[in-house]
Amino acid sequence: MHYVYLLKDGNGKVVWVGESIRPKGRLWQHRSKKGRFTKQDITMTIVTEYVTRKEAWYHQVKLQEEHGLETDLDRTRRAGASMSDARKEHLKRISPLGAEATKRKWR
């Protein structure tokens, strides 16, 4: 399953919207030394789960927009790439093996 989640700061404000197949491990990554939220008290809330990564990704982008956050799609479009390129870039970020390995594994 692919989980869409919210990260909230100590005041309950949504600071991140993401997607992961291992939410507990992903929360640990966010809190690690290389993570973006190392000095913040953050909590994770699972919003929903999907069978496919594609469905989860689209919901993630929608929630990013609703919470006024920069979306994965915006970042990719700004770089001049297509929507499928945005998904590939997202897969590279979340998979240690890269997008191609993830596509083979999950399709």
PDB file of C-alpha atoms in Angstrom:
ATOM      1  CA  MET A   1       0.000   0.000   0.000  1.00  0.00           C
ATOM      2  CA  HIS A   2       1.002   3.602  -0.617  1.00  0.00           C
ATOM      3  CA  TYR A   3       0.210   6.030   2.185  1.00  0.00           C
ATOM      4  CA  VAL A   4      -0.386   9.766   1.847  1.00  0.00           C
ATOM      5  CA  TYR A   5       0.577  11.609   5.020  1.00  0.00           C
ATOM      6  CA  LEU A   6       0.748  15.044   6.602  1.00  0.00           C
ATOM      7  CA  LEU A   7       3.566  16.291   8.811  1.00  0.00           C
ATOM      8  CA  LYS A   8       2.431  18.841  11.373  1.00  0.00           C
ATOM      9  CA  ASP A   9       4.538  21.059  13.592  1.00  0.00           C
ATOM     10  CA  GLY A  10       3.980  21.560  17.320  1.00  0.00           C
ATOM     11  CA  ASN A  11       1.256  24.153  16.592  1.00  0.00           C
ATOM     12  CA  GLY A  12      -0.694  21.765  14.356  1.00  0.00           C
ATOM     13  CA  LYS A  13       0.287  23.547  11.125  1.00  0.00           C
ATOM     14  CA  VAL A  14       0.857  21.283   8.111  1.00  0.00           C
ATOM     15  CA  VAL A  15       4.495  21.688   7.059  1.00  0.00           C
ATOM     16  CA  TRP A  16       4.770  18.796   4.602  1.00  0.00           C
ATOM     17  CA  VAL A  17       2.594  16.421   2.588  1.00  0.00           C
ATOM     18  CA  GLY A  18       4.160  13.208   1.355  1.00  0.00           C
ATOM     19  CA  GLU A  19       3.652   9.671   0.107  1.00  0.00           C
ATOM     20  CA  SER A  20       5.411   6.517   1.256  1.00  0.00           C
ATOM     21  CA  ILE A  21       5.083   2.758   1.399  1.00  0.00           C
ATOM     22  CA  ARG A  22       6.827   2.803   4.802  1.00  0.00           C
ATOM     23  CA  PRO A  23       5.442   5.761   6.767  1.00  0.00           C
ATOM     24  CA  LYS A  24       7.289   4.967  10.013  1.00  0.00           C
ATOM     25  CA  GLY A  25      10.605   4.783   8.184  1.00  0.00           C
ATOM     26  CA  ARG A  26       9.786   7.954   6.279  1.00  0.00           C
ATOM     27  CA  LEU A  27       9.044   9.816   9.518  1.00  0.00           C
ATOM     28  CA  TRP A  28      12.413   8.681  10.838  1.00  0.00           C
ATOM     29  CA  GLN A  29      14.046  10.036   7.658  1.00  0.00           C
ATOM     30  CA  HIS A  30      12.315  13.404   8.096  1.00  0.00           C
ATOM     31  CA  ARG A  31      13.640  13.574  11.659  1.00  0.00           C
ATOM     32  CA  SER A  32      17.173  12.383  10.841  1.00  0.00           C
ATOM     33  CA  LYS A  33      20.222  14.619  10.503  1.00  0.00           C
ATOM     34  CA  LYS A  34      19.724  14.820   6.730  1.00  0.00           C
ATOM     35  CA  GLY A  35      15.983  15.466   7.043  1.00  0.00           C
ATOM     36  CA  ARG A  36      14.280  18.807   6.680  1.00  0.00           C
ATOM     37  CA  PHE A  37      12.595  18.857  10.092  1.00  0.00           C
ATOM     38  CA  THR A  38      15.364  17.833  12.484  1.00  0.00           C
ATOM     39  CA  LYS A  39      14.856  20.718  14.930  1.00  0.00           C
ATOM     40  CA  GLN A  40      11.066  20.692  14.884  1.00  0.00           C
ATOM     41  CA  ASP A  41       8.631  18.665  16.907  1.00  0.00           C
ATOM     42  CA  ILE A  42       6.678  17.045  14.074  1.00  0.00           C
ATOM     43  CA  THR A  43       3.926  14.469  14.023  1.00  0.00           C
ATOM     44  CA  MET A  44       2.726  12.345  11.138  1.00  0.00           C
ATOM     45  CA  THR A  45      -0.920  11.797  10.289  1.00  0.00           C
ATOM     46  CA  ILE A  46      -1.845   9.181   7.679  1.00  0.00           C
ATOM     47  CA  VAL A  47      -4.540  10.670   5.456  1.00  0.00           C
ATOM     48  CA  THR A  48      -5.343   7.718   3.213  1.00  0.00           C
ATOM     49  CA  GLU A  49      -3.874   4.708   1.469  1.00  0.00           C
ATOM     50  CA  TYR A  50      -3.844   3.687  -2.168  1.00  0.00           C
ATOM     51  CA  VAL A  51      -3.001   0.535  -4.053  1.00  0.00           C
ATOM     52  CA  THR A  52      -0.943   2.377  -6.678  1.00  0.00           C
ATOM     53  CA  ARG A  53       1.776   4.967  -6.259  1.00  0.00           C
ATOM     54  CA  LYS A  54       0.279   7.016  -9.087  1.00  0.00           C
ATOM     55  CA  GLU A  55      -3.019   7.496  -7.207  1.00  0.00           C
ATOM     56  CA  ALA A  56      -1.162   8.405  -4.020  1.00  0.00           C
ATOM     57  CA  TRP A  57       1.038  10.889  -5.871  1.00  0.00           C
ATOM     58  CA  TYR A  58      -1.924  12.725  -7.369  1.00  0.00           C
ATOM     59  CA  HIS A  59      -3.592  12.960  -3.963  1.00  0.00           C
ATOM     60  CA  GLN A  60      -0.322  14.181  -2.449  1.00  0.00           C
ATOM     61  CA  VAL A  61      -0.120  17.004  -5.012  1.00  0.00           C
ATOM     62  CA  LYS A  62      -3.761  17.952  -4.360  1.00  0.00           C
ATOM     63  CA  LEU A  63      -3.145  18.156  -0.601  1.00  0.00           C
ATOM     64  CA  GLN A  64       0.052  20.155  -1.125  1.00  0.00           C
ATOM     65  CA  GLU A  65      -2.013  22.693  -3.076  1.00  0.00           C
ATOM     66  CA  GLU A  66      -4.774  22.768  -0.435  1.00  0.00           C
ATOM     67  CA  HIS A  67      -2.258  23.520   2.319  1.00  0.00           C
ATOM     68  CA  GLY A  68      -0.446  26.204   0.329  1.00  0.00           C
ATOM     69  CA  LEU A  69       2.759  24.204  -0.040  1.00  0.00           C
ATOM     70  CA  GLU A  70       4.907  24.028  -3.129  1.00  0.00           C
ATOM     71  CA  THR A  71       3.920  20.871  -4.966  1.00  0.00           C
ATOM     72  CA  ASP A  72       6.142  18.241  -6.521  1.00  0.00           C
ATOM     73  CA  LEU A  73       4.409  19.062  -9.794  1.00  0.00           C
ATOM     74  CA  ASP A  74       5.229  22.790  -9.479  1.00  0.00           C
ATOM     75  CA  ARG A  75       8.910  22.063  -8.885  1.00  0.00           C
ATOM     76  CA  THR A  76       9.085  19.831 -11.929  1.00  0.00           C
ATOM     77  CA  ARG A  77       7.139  22.175 -14.198  1.00  0.00           C
ATOM     78  CA  ARG A  78       9.390  25.054 -13.157  1.00  0.00           C
ATOM     79  CA  ALA A  79      12.302  22.941 -14.340  1.00  0.00           C
ATOM     80  CA  GLY A  80      10.505  22.491 -17.707  1.00  0.00           C
ATOM     81  CA  ALA A  81       9.567  18.824 -17.338  1.00  0.00           C
ATOM     82  CA  SER A  82       6.289  17.006 -18.027  1.00  0.00           C
ATOM     83  CA  MET A  83       3.939  15.463 -15.483  1.00  0.00           C
ATOM     84  CA  SER A  84       5.350  11.973 -16.075  1.00  0.00           C
ATOM     85  CA  ASP A  85       8.801  13.447 -15.517  1.00  0.00           C
ATOM     86  CA  ALA A  86       7.509  14.860 -12.221  1.00  0.00           C
ATOM     87  CA  ARG A  87       6.470  11.376 -11.130  1.00  0.00           C
ATOM     88  CA  LYS A  88       9.844   9.961 -12.175  1.00  0.00           C
ATOM     89  CA  GLU A  89      11.659  12.662 -10.201  1.00  0.00           C
ATOM     90  CA  HIS A  90       9.480  11.918  -7.162  1.00  0.00           C
ATOM     91  CA  LEU A  91      10.297   8.214  -7.454  1.00  0.00           C
ATOM     92  CA  LYS A  92      14.017   8.982  -7.594  1.00  0.00           C
ATOM     93  CA  ARG A  93      13.730  10.952  -4.337  1.00  0.00           C
ATOM     94  CA  ILE A  94      11.818   8.314  -2.407  1.00  0.00           C
ATOM     95  CA  SER A  95      13.496   5.175  -3.748  1.00  0.00           C
ATOM     96  CA  PRO A  96      17.121   4.374  -2.953  1.00  0.00           C
ATOM     97  CA  LEU A  97      17.265   2.427  -6.233  1.00  0.00           C
ATOM     98  CA  GLY A  98      15.875   5.225  -8.403  1.00  0.00           C
ATOM     99  CA  ALA A  99      12.787   5.570 -10.540  1.00  0.00           C
ATOM    100  CA  GLU A 100      13.488   2.786 -13.010  1.00  0.00           C
ATOM    101  CA  ALA A 101      14.001   0.150 -10.328  1.00  0.00           C
ATOM    102  CA  THR A 102      10.865   1.315  -8.561  1.00  0.00           C
ATOM    103  CA  LYS A 103       8.811   1.165 -11.748  1.00  0.00           C
ATOM    104  CA  ARG A 104       9.934  -2.394 -12.413  1.00  0.00           C
ATOM    105  CA  LYS A 105       9.220  -3.419  -8.862  1.00  0.00           C
ATOM    106  CA  TRP A 106       5.797  -1.824  -8.413  1.00  0.00           C
ATOM    107  CA  ARG A 107       4.155  -2.133 -11.830  1.00  0.00           C
TER     108      ARG A 107
END
